[in-house]
Tab-separated table of C-alpha atoms in Angstrom:
chain	number	residue	atom	x	y	z
A	1	UNK	CA	-107.827	4.305	21.670
A	2	UNK	CA	-104.201	4.868	22.694
A	3	UNK	CA	-101.420	5.342	20.159
A	4	UNK	CA	-100.291	1.705	20.596
A	5	UNK	CA	-103.689	0.425	19.483
A	6	UNK	CA	-103.829	2.973	16.649
A	7	UNK	CA	-100.524	1.492	15.488
A	8	UNK	CA	-101.869	-2.063	15.612
A	9	UNK	CA	-105.095	-1.140	13.820
A	10	UNK	CA	-103.399	0.856	11.034
A	11	UNK	CA	-100.234	-1.199	10.609
A	12	UNK	CA	-98.134	1.968	11.047
A	13	UNK	CA	-95.332	1.879	13.684
A	14	UNK	CA	-95.655	4.309	16.638
A	15	UNK	CA	-92.566	6.424	15.713
A	16	UNK	CA	-93.980	6.851	12.196
A	17	UNK	CA	-97.359	7.933	13.621
A	18	UNK	CA	-95.542	10.527	15.764
A	19	UNK	CA	-93.695	11.739	12.680
A	20	UNK	CA	-96.979	12.105	10.759
A	21	UNK	CA	-98.480	14.018	13.703
A	22	UNK	CA	-95.515	16.433	13.711
A	23	UNK	CA	-95.783	16.856	9.928
A	24	UNK	CA	-99.493	17.615	10.202
A	25	UNK	CA	-100.567	14.626	8.098
A	26	UNK	CA	-102.650	13.347	10.990
A	27	UNK	CA	-104.766	15.599	13.260
A	28	UNK	CA	-103.765	15.592	16.939
A	29	UNK	CA	-105.666	13.221	19.221
A	30	UNK	CA	-107.763	14.372	22.158
A	31	UNK	CA	-105.399	15.026	25.098
A	32	UNK	CA	-106.271	12.918	28.169
A	33	UNK	CA	-103.196	13.938	30.149
A	34	UNK	CA	-100.058	15.942	29.509
A	35	UNK	CA	-98.407	13.001	27.676
A	36	UNK	CA	-101.306	10.924	26.431
A	37	UNK	CA	-103.897	11.347	23.731
A	38	UNK	CA	-106.901	9.389	22.585
A	39	UNK	CA	-107.510	8.580	18.902
A	40	UNK	CA	-110.654	7.556	17.048
A	41	UNK	CA	-111.796	5.772	13.893
A	42	UNK	CA	-111.083	8.901	11.818
A	43	UNK	CA	-107.430	8.536	12.744
A	44	UNK	CA	-107.361	4.899	11.691
A	45	UNK	CA	-108.864	5.765	8.279
A	46	UNK	CA	-106.561	8.732	7.749
A	47	UNK	CA	-103.492	6.694	8.690
A	48	UNK	CA	-104.406	3.921	6.276
A	49	UNK	CA	-104.741	6.497	3.505
A	50	UNK	CA	-101.387	8.112	4.339
A	51	UNK	CA	-99.770	4.692	4.483
A	52	UNK	CA	-101.181	3.751	1.079
A	53	UNK	CA	-99.865	6.969	-0.454
A	54	UNK	CA	-96.403	6.712	1.102
A	55	UNK	CA	-95.765	2.953	1.013
A	56	UNK	CA	-97.640	1.868	-2.083
A	57	UNK	CA	-97.757	5.109	-4.066
A	58	UNK	CA	-94.244	6.269	-3.177
A	59	UNK	CA	-95.548	9.830	-2.626
A	60	UNK	CA	-93.408	12.390	-0.832
A	61	UNK	CA	-94.667	13.950	2.401
A	62	UNK	CA	-95.287	17.199	0.477
A	63	UNK	CA	-97.412	15.373	-2.108
A	64	UNK	CA	-99.380	13.603	0.639
A	65	UNK	CA	-100.061	16.963	2.275
A	66	UNK	CA	-101.410	18.303	-1.019
A	67	UNK	CA	-103.783	15.368	-1.492
A	68	UNK	CA	-105.041	15.675	2.091
A	69	UNK	CA	-105.615	19.400	1.477
A	70	UNK	CA	-107.818	18.586	-1.520
A	71	UNK	CA	-109.618	15.911	0.469
A	72	UNK	CA	-110.300	18.153	3.469
A	73	UNK	CA	-111.407	21.130	1.338
A	74	UNK	CA	-115.162	21.362	2.037
A	75	UNK	CA	-115.660	22.922	-1.430
A	76	UNK	CA	-113.593	20.255	-3.195
A	77	UNK	CA	-115.329	17.563	-5.237
A	78	UNK	CA	-114.274	13.945	-5.072
A	79	UNK	CA	-113.265	14.215	-8.713
A	80	UNK	CA	-110.867	17.033	-7.845
A	81	UNK	CA	-109.282	15.085	-4.978
A	82	UNK	CA	-108.948	12.154	-7.347
A	83	UNK	CA	-107.209	14.395	-9.890
A	84	UNK	CA	-104.772	15.579	-7.208
A	85	UNK	CA	-103.928	11.994	-6.266
A	86	UNK	CA	-103.400	11.015	-9.874
A	87	UNK	CA	-101.239	14.061	-10.586
A	88	UNK	CA	-99.156	13.175	-7.518
A	89	UNK	CA	-98.722	9.594	-8.698
A	90	UNK	CA	-98.164	10.469	-12.386
A	91	UNK	CA	-94.593	11.873	-12.142
A	92	UNK	CA	-93.680	8.282	-11.334
A	93	UNK	CA	-93.804	7.523	-15.059
A	94	UNK	CA	-90.206	6.839	-16.046
A	95	UNK	CA	-90.391	9.182	-19.035
A	96	UNK	CA	-90.002	12.897	-19.446
A	97	UNK	CA	-91.719	14.871	-22.146
A	98	UNK	CA	-89.437	15.645	-25.091
A	99	UNK	CA	-89.382	18.202	-27.845
A	100	UNK	CA	-91.051	16.249	-30.582
A	101	UNK	CA	-93.764	17.911	-32.623
A	102	UNK	CA	-94.896	14.692	-34.297
A	103	UNK	CA	-95.261	12.910	-30.952
A	104	UNK	CA	-97.213	15.874	-29.589
A	105	UNK	CA	-99.591	15.771	-32.564
A	106	UNK	CA	-100.023	11.999	-32.283
A	107	UNK	CA	-100.922	12.393	-28.593
A	108	UNK	CA	-103.345	15.268	-29.262
A	109	UNK	CA	-105.097	13.383	-32.067
A	110	UNK	CA	-105.405	10.280	-29.911
A	111	UNK	CA	-106.892	12.210	-26.969
A	112	UNK	CA	-109.371	14.008	-29.269
A	113	UNK	CA	-110.324	10.744	-31.012
A	114	UNK	CA	-111.068	9.032	-27.695
A	115	UNK	CA	-112.795	12.067	-26.179
A	116	UNK	CA	-110.522	11.958	-23.136
A	117	UNK	CA	-110.518	14.890	-20.733
A	118	UNK	CA	-106.753	15.423	-20.824
A	119	UNK	CA	-105.390	18.929	-21.524
A	120	UNK	CA	-101.939	19.199	-23.178
A	121	UNK	CA	-100.402	20.718	-20.017
A	122	UNK	CA	-101.390	17.756	-17.797
A	123	UNK	CA	-98.640	15.399	-16.592
A	124	UNK	CA	-100.470	12.446	-18.149
A	125	UNK	CA	-100.464	14.069	-21.586
A	126	UNK	CA	-96.804	15.027	-21.202
A	127	UNK	CA	-95.927	11.452	-20.243
A	128	UNK	CA	-97.661	10.157	-23.366
A	129	UNK	CA	-95.709	12.600	-25.548
A	130	UNK	CA	-92.522	11.333	-23.868
A	131	UNK	CA	-93.294	7.676	-24.597
A	132	UNK	CA	-94.214	8.386	-28.219
A	133	UNK	CA	-91.075	10.496	-28.696
A	134	UNK	CA	-88.835	7.707	-27.372
A	135	UNK	CA	-90.569	5.166	-29.604
A	136	UNK	CA	-89.970	7.435	-32.603
A	137	UNK	CA	-86.344	8.044	-31.646
A	138	UNK	CA	-85.874	4.279	-31.531
A	139	UNK	CA	-87.350	3.985	-35.005
A	140	UNK	CA	-90.621	2.394	-33.852
A	141	UNK	CA	-92.882	4.560	-35.970
A	142	UNK	CA	-95.708	2.015	-35.791
A	143	UNK	CA	-95.846	2.201	-31.995
A	144	UNK	CA	-98.434	5.012	-32.013
A	145	UNK	CA	-100.798	2.724	-33.951
A	146	UNK	CA	-101.205	0.661	-30.780
A	147	UNK	CA	-102.744	3.493	-28.774
A	148	UNK	CA	-106.296	2.823	-29.918
A	149	UNK	CA	-105.921	-0.849	-29.001
A	150	UNK	CA	-104.933	0.200	-25.498
A	151	UNK	CA	-107.855	2.625	-25.303
A	152	UNK	CA	-110.275	-0.134	-26.309
A	153	UNK	CA	-109.357	-2.186	-23.221
A	154	UNK	CA	-108.938	0.772	-20.853
A	155	UNK	CA	-112.546	1.974	-21.155
A	156	UNK	CA	-114.066	-1.147	-19.554
A	157	UNK	CA	-111.199	-1.271	-17.029
A	158	UNK	CA	-111.953	2.321	-15.988
A	159	UNK	CA	-115.609	1.465	-15.394
A	160	UNK	CA	-114.567	-1.539	-13.280
A	161	UNK	CA	-112.092	0.613	-11.331
A	162	UNK	CA	-114.802	3.146	-10.622
A	163	UNK	CA	-117.226	0.458	-9.439
A	164	UNK	CA	-114.480	-0.902	-7.211
A	165	UNK	CA	-113.543	2.370	-5.520
A	166	UNK	CA	-117.064	3.792	-5.275
A	167	UNK	CA	-118.103	0.595	-3.500
A	168	UNK	CA	-115.749	1.554	-0.667
A	169	UNK	CA	-117.972	4.078	1.158
A	170	UNK	CA	-116.409	7.084	2.924
A	171	UNK	CA	-114.373	9.693	1.000
A	172	UNK	CA	-111.101	8.659	2.594
A	173	UNK	CA	-111.721	5.026	1.781
A	174	UNK	CA	-112.601	5.852	-1.811
A	175	UNK	CA	-109.386	7.843	-2.171
A	176	UNK	CA	-107.374	5.097	-0.515
A	177	UNK	CA	-108.892	2.676	-3.016
A	178	UNK	CA	-107.808	5.002	-5.825
A	179	UNK	CA	-104.213	5.104	-4.596
A	180	UNK	CA	-103.987	1.363	-4.061
A	181	UNK	CA	-105.910	0.643	-7.262
A	182	UNK	CA	-103.767	2.992	-9.337
A	183	UNK	CA	-100.382	1.863	-8.130
A	184	UNK	CA	-101.001	-1.824	-7.443
A	185	UNK	CA	-103.371	-1.952	-10.404
A	186	UNK	CA	-100.777	-0.677	-12.885
A	187	UNK	CA	-98.239	-3.195	-11.622
A	188	UNK	CA	-100.766	-6.026	-11.642
A	189	UNK	CA	-101.855	-5.186	-15.171
A	190	UNK	CA	-98.212	-5.244	-16.293
A	191	UNK	CA	-97.704	-8.625	-14.602
A	192	UNK	CA	-100.827	-10.211	-16.052
A	193	UNK	CA	-99.972	-8.782	-19.470
A	194	UNK	CA	-96.602	-10.507	-19.275
A	195	UNK	CA	-98.143	-13.829	-18.219
A	196	UNK	CA	-100.589	-13.670	-21.115
A	197	UNK	CA	-97.860	-12.746	-23.571
A	198	UNK	CA	-95.509	-15.457	-22.410
A	199	UNK	CA	-98.264	-18.007	-22.910
A	200	UNK	CA	-99.176	-16.624	-26.343
A	201	UNK	CA	-95.515	-16.612	-27.344
A	202	UNK	CA	-95.205	-20.284	-26.371
A	203	UNK	CA	-98.278	-21.113	-28.484
A	204	UNK	CA	-96.991	-19.250	-31.512
A	205	UNK	CA	-93.202	-19.720	-31.394
A	206	UNK	CA	-92.615	-22.493	-28.807
B	1	UNK	CA	-68.922	2.224	-42.205
B	2	UNK	CA	-66.678	4.028	-39.728
B	3	UNK	CA	-67.557	4.336	-36.039
B	4	UNK	CA	-68.795	7.920	-36.553
B	5	UNK	CA	-71.416	6.768	-39.031
B	6	UNK	CA	-72.323	3.794	-36.839
B	7	UNK	CA	-72.970	6.338	-34.088
B	8	UNK	CA	-75.203	8.475	-36.342
B	9	UNK	CA	-77.131	5.459	-37.615
B	10	UNK	CA	-77.732	3.913	-34.188
B	11	UNK	CA	-78.157	7.082	-32.133
B	12	UNK	CA	-75.472	5.845	-29.708
B	13	UNK	CA	-72.551	8.233	-28.925
B	14	UNK	CA	-69.056	7.090	-29.976
B	15	UNK	CA	-67.664	6.784	-26.402
B	16	UNK	CA	-70.655	4.575	-25.502
B	17	UNK	CA	-70.022	2.391	-28.569
B	18	UNK	CA	-66.387	1.993	-27.444
B	19	UNK	CA	-67.577	1.046	-23.986
B	20	UNK	CA	-69.937	-1.594	-25.428
B	21	UNK	CA	-67.073	-2.959	-27.570
B	22	UNK	CA	-64.849	-3.279	-24.484
B	23	UNK	CA	-67.674	-4.967	-22.551
B	24	UNK	CA	-68.229	-7.448	-25.379
B	25	UNK	CA	-71.821	-6.341	-26.036
B	26	UNK	CA	-70.879	-5.519	-29.619
B	27	UNK	CA	-68.567	-7.683	-31.770
B	28	UNK	CA	-65.377	-5.980	-32.929
B	29	UNK	CA	-65.432	-4.403	-36.401
B	30	UNK	CA	-63.187	-5.490	-39.243
B	31	UNK	CA	-59.783	-3.817	-38.731
B	32	UNK	CA	-58.762	-1.660	-41.706
B	33	UNK	CA	-55.687	-0.169	-40.032
B	34	UNK	CA	-54.122	-0.271	-36.586
B	35	UNK	CA	-56.608	2.302	-35.259
B	36	UNK	CA	-59.604	2.003	-37.545
B	37	UNK	CA	-62.311	-0.569	-37.994
B	38	UNK	CA	-65.219	-0.994	-40.361
B	39	UNK	CA	-68.720	-1.856	-39.155
B	40	UNK	CA	-71.730	-3.323	-40.960
B	41	UNK	CA	-75.530	-3.518	-40.743
B	42	UNK	CA	-75.274	-6.262	-38.096
B	43	UNK	CA	-73.569	-3.735	-35.833
B	44	UNK	CA	-76.329	-1.172	-36.375
B	45	UNK	CA	-79.003	-3.729	-35.476
B	46	UNK	CA	-77.117	-5.001	-32.438
B	47	UNK	CA	-76.483	-1.473	-31.177
B	48	UNK	CA	-80.155	-0.549	-31.488
B	49	UNK	CA	-81.061	-3.631	-29.465
B	50	UNK	CA	-78.487	-2.856	-26.756
B	51	UNK	CA	-79.683	0.748	-26.640
B	52	UNK	CA	-83.308	-0.350	-26.237
B	53	UNK	CA	-82.389	-2.672	-23.372
B	54	UNK	CA	-80.198	-0.130	-21.557
B	55	UNK	CA	-82.069	3.132	-22.191
B	56	UNK	CA	-85.667	1.996	-22.358
B	57	UNK	CA	-85.526	-1.232	-20.380
B	58	UNK	CA	-83.116	0.011	-17.720
B	59	UNK	CA	-81.213	-3.302	-17.907
B	60	UNK	CA	-77.754	-3.641	-16.366
B	61	UNK	CA	-74.789	-4.494	-18.583
B	62	UNK	CA	-74.769	-7.982	-17.027
B	63	UNK	CA	-78.434	-8.495	-17.895
B	64	UNK	CA	-77.851	-7.277	-21.468
B	65	UNK	CA	-74.993	-9.764	-21.817
B	66	UNK	CA	-77.297	-12.575	-20.684
B	67	UNK	CA	-79.978	-11.665	-23.248
B	68	UNK	CA	-77.400	-11.448	-26.035
B	69	UNK	CA	-76.080	-14.862	-24.991
B	70	UNK	CA	-79.574	-16.350	-25.385
B	71	UNK	CA	-79.998	-14.562	-28.714
B	72	UNK	CA	-76.660	-15.759	-30.118
B	73	UNK	CA	-77.118	-19.331	-28.931
B	74	UNK	CA	-77.647	-21.284	-32.183
B	75	UNK	CA	-79.689	-23.879	-30.256
B	76	UNK	CA	-81.844	-21.256	-28.531
B	77	UNK	CA	-85.428	-20.709	-29.646
B	78	UNK	CA	-86.889	-17.252	-30.042
B	79	UNK	CA	-89.295	-18.065	-27.229
B	80	UNK	CA	-86.340	-18.774	-24.927
B	81	UNK	CA	-84.619	-15.474	-25.817
B	82	UNK	CA	-87.922	-13.726	-25.219
B	83	UNK	CA	-88.207	-15.377	-21.803
B	84	UNK	CA	-84.681	-14.185	-20.922
B	85	UNK	CA	-85.568	-10.609	-21.899
B	86	UNK	CA	-88.751	-10.705	-19.887
B	87	UNK	CA	-87.027	-12.174	-16.839
B	88	UNK	CA	-84.409	-9.405	-17.114
B	89	UNK	CA	-87.094	-6.734	-17.266
B	90	UNK	CA	-89.331	-8.268	-14.608
B	91	UNK	CA	-87.258	-7.397	-11.482
B	92	UNK	CA	-88.240	-3.827	-12.359
B	93	UNK	CA	-91.598	-4.493	-10.690
B	94	UNK	CA	-91.564	-2.372	-7.550
B	95	UNK	CA	-92.744	-5.243	-5.367
B	96	UNK	CA	-90.979	-8.109	-3.679
B	97	UNK	CA	-92.614	-11.418	-2.966
B	98	UNK	CA	-93.768	-11.739	0.649
B	99	UNK	CA	-94.554	-14.581	2.954
B	100	UNK	CA	-98.285	-14.806	2.493
B	101	UNK	CA	-99.866	-18.193	1.976
B	102	UNK	CA	-103.256	-16.789	0.959
B	103	UNK	CA	-101.688	-14.497	-1.678
B	104	UNK	CA	-99.693	-17.444	-3.004
B	105	UNK	CA	-102.838	-19.559	-3.307
B	106	UNK	CA	-104.749	-16.731	-4.992
B	107	UNK	CA	-101.945	-16.346	-7.534
B	108	UNK	CA	-101.718	-20.114	-8.171
B	109	UNK	CA	-105.488	-20.440	-8.642
B	110	UNK	CA	-105.538	-17.479	-11.015
B	111	UNK	CA	-102.687	-18.855	-13.145
B	112	UNK	CA	-104.341	-22.304	-13.298
B	113	UNK	CA	-107.742	-20.801	-14.147
B	114	UNK	CA	-106.279	-18.789	-17.029
B	115	UNK	CA	-104.042	-21.605	-18.255
B	116	UNK	CA	-100.972	-19.364	-18.105
B	117	UNK	CA	-97.539	-20.917	-18.489
B	118	UNK	CA	-96.126	-19.372	-15.296
B	119	UNK	CA	-94.379	-21.629	-12.763
B	120	UNK	CA	-94.409	-20.548	-9.087
B	121	UNK	CA	-90.637	-19.952	-9.095
B	122	UNK	CA	-90.783	-17.437	-11.979
B	123	UNK	CA	-90.194	-13.737	-11.207
B	124	UNK	CA	-93.573	-12.872	-12.732
B	125	UNK	CA	-95.409	-15.226	-10.390
B	126	UNK	CA	-93.421	-13.934	-7.418
B	127	UNK	CA	-94.279	-10.349	-8.350
B	128	UNK	CA	-97.980	-11.224	-8.459
B	129	UNK	CA	-97.765	-12.795	-5.009
B	130	UNK	CA	-96.103	-9.591	-3.784
B	131	UNK	CA	-98.852	-7.349	-5.139
B	132	UNK	CA	-101.615	-9.533	-3.723
B	133	UNK	CA	-99.851	-9.694	-0.340
B	134	UNK	CA	-99.575	-5.888	-0.158
B	135	UNK	CA	-103.235	-5.508	-1.125
B	136	UNK	CA	-104.194	-7.930	1.656
B	137	UNK	CA	-101.948	-6.191	4.186
B	138	UNK	CA	-103.710	-2.930	3.326
B	139	UNK	CA	-107.068	-4.574	3.912
B	140	UNK	CA	-108.045	-4.700	0.232
B	141	UNK	CA	-109.282	-8.262	0.260
B	142	UNK	CA	-111.415	-7.683	-2.867
B	143	UNK	CA	-108.363	-6.707	-4.923
B	144	UNK	CA	-107.720	-10.289	-6.076
B	145	UNK	CA	-111.231	-10.339	-7.608
B	146	UNK	CA	-109.960	-7.943	-10.282
B	147	UNK	CA	-107.380	-10.352	-11.663
B	148	UNK	CA	-109.773	-12.065	-14.047
B	149	UNK	CA	-110.874	-8.675	-15.402
B	150	UNK	CA	-107.247	-7.885	-16.164
B	151	UNK	CA	-106.753	-11.272	-17.803
B	152	UNK	CA	-109.778	-10.701	-20.040
B	153	UNK	CA	-108.148	-7.625	-21.608
B	154	UNK	CA	-104.582	-8.985	-21.603
B	155	UNK	CA	-105.363	-11.947	-23.888
B	156	UNK	CA	-106.229	-9.794	-26.933
B	157	UNK	CA	-103.374	-7.386	-26.067
B	158	UNK	CA	-100.913	-10.293	-26.079
B	159	UNK	CA	-102.068	-11.373	-29.542
B	160	UNK	CA	-101.650	-7.790	-30.801
B	161	UNK	CA	-98.189	-7.564	-29.201
B	162	UNK	CA	-97.171	-10.776	-30.917
B	163	UNK	CA	-98.433	-9.556	-34.304
B	164	UNK	CA	-96.494	-6.329	-33.748
B	165	UNK	CA	-93.148	-7.890	-32.881
B	166	UNK	CA	-93.345	-10.798	-35.323
B	167	UNK	CA	-93.953	-8.265	-38.102
B	168	UNK	CA	-90.470	-6.880	-37.455
B	169	UNK	CA	-88.418	-9.470	-39.361
B	170	UNK	CA	-84.938	-10.459	-38.133
B	171	UNK	CA	-84.398	-12.039	-34.681
B	172	UNK	CA	-82.660	-8.978	-33.281
B	173	UNK	CA	-85.418	-6.714	-34.492
B	174	UNK	CA	-88.095	-8.953	-33.009
B	175	UNK	CA	-86.307	-8.946	-29.656
B	176	UNK	CA	-85.819	-5.186	-29.819
B	177	UNK	CA	-89.540	-4.879	-30.458
B	178	UNK	CA	-90.181	-7.021	-27.383
B	179	UNK	CA	-88.007	-4.802	-25.170
B	180	UNK	CA	-89.497	-1.561	-26.478
B	181	UNK	CA	-93.010	-3.020	-26.501
B	182	UNK	CA	-92.711	-4.397	-22.980
B	183	UNK	CA	-91.274	-1.328	-21.306
B	184	UNK	CA	-92.883	1.470	-23.328
B	185	UNK	CA	-96.038	-0.612	-23.667
B	186	UNK	CA	-96.486	-1.033	-19.897
B	187	UNK	CA	-96.005	2.691	-19.364
B	188	UNK	CA	-98.322	3.589	-22.233
B	189	UNK	CA	-101.001	1.247	-20.938
B	190	UNK	CA	-100.751	2.870	-17.498
B	191	UNK	CA	-101.037	6.337	-19.065
B	192	UNK	CA	-104.029	5.477	-21.249
B	193	UNK	CA	-105.679	3.725	-18.319
B	194	UNK	CA	-105.349	6.926	-16.299
B	195	UNK	CA	-106.770	9.071	-19.119
B	196	UNK	CA	-109.748	6.738	-19.447
B	197	UNK	CA	-110.314	6.674	-15.714
B	198	UNK	CA	-110.077	10.413	-15.338
B	199	UNK	CA	-112.717	10.815	-18.039
B	200	UNK	CA	-114.968	8.145	-16.491
B	201	UNK	CA	-114.590	9.774	-13.084
B	202	UNK	CA	-115.665	13.125	-14.514
B	203	UNK	CA	-118.727	11.496	-16.068
B	204	UNK	CA	-119.712	9.751	-12.863
B	205	UNK	CA	-118.647	12.166	-10.116
B	206	UNK	CA	-117.917	15.468	-11.886
């Protein structure tokens, strides 16, 4: 297909496609003349993935390049590519880690208790330390007690997420599902949580 | 207490306290001389609430003023103040509502099915329409099927949230708990969800 059809199929404007080609996020098409190239289904899939990362995930071009590197590495496992995507999305958490020994211990004990694979140097662990440190600074010492409640609901959600993305087929589609599921999923969970809470609040304090 | 102690007790720097006084977010202290005022426990509580809304919730000064207005309204119920806080926090969702009739119907059916108190003009409803519209634009038509899974876990979470904040005591402390619980809680839930998923992914694809 020509670039105009690639644009229609992927929902990405032609100038943006040209930008991605220049940045190496999309492999060049097959040249059919000096100024025209032909693109295939691989390009459509790749573009959808890039679009998901940039538009939904808010990833920088550099971060997208890193994820694509993990994806295209013939030695790389799907789990590793998934880890790269999640690491790229994780700095989005609006908290920084803080110097707080108690918060660090609370996070470490929680991770050990749940058997999570989450080393202390990972961005996810650091983000948790940051949240717990802020809660403590604000005097909410009981906040850490809620972690196990969250874990109880996140286990089944993780299994559902996995079923959802593994149902997608090709590697690129699975990864795209992870990006969309992670970013849209977090927002959706926050929205539904608010709807449920508003309704519960009305029942109990209305 | 003097302003210096108020600062120590609340964790808010003196210049920021003076700014809040000028903006009317904090009632004036009792004047003890031309240049000195005395502050009480009410000021500590109010300052902690304002700090939670500004630093954790990312609310604008105008939004904080609106929440405080609802809180100080002698006719206002706690549920109403809670709704004002949540509306003030909700625009934080990184999605805008879009013109998408199918997404709007999916959201309306979901809300009716769950019995949520969430009118179509509310920011929460609009945010859900936005998420569903993006998912559809990206070709993830199955995404809406996950909503009921989210709702299943959010019911018990909402009850726990309510127990947590209602255990806090005074109105200002309850509201502060809502702000901290909403903002830190959403982030924490996203973090724990990622830890659980990473671990599940390792089990299933490692």
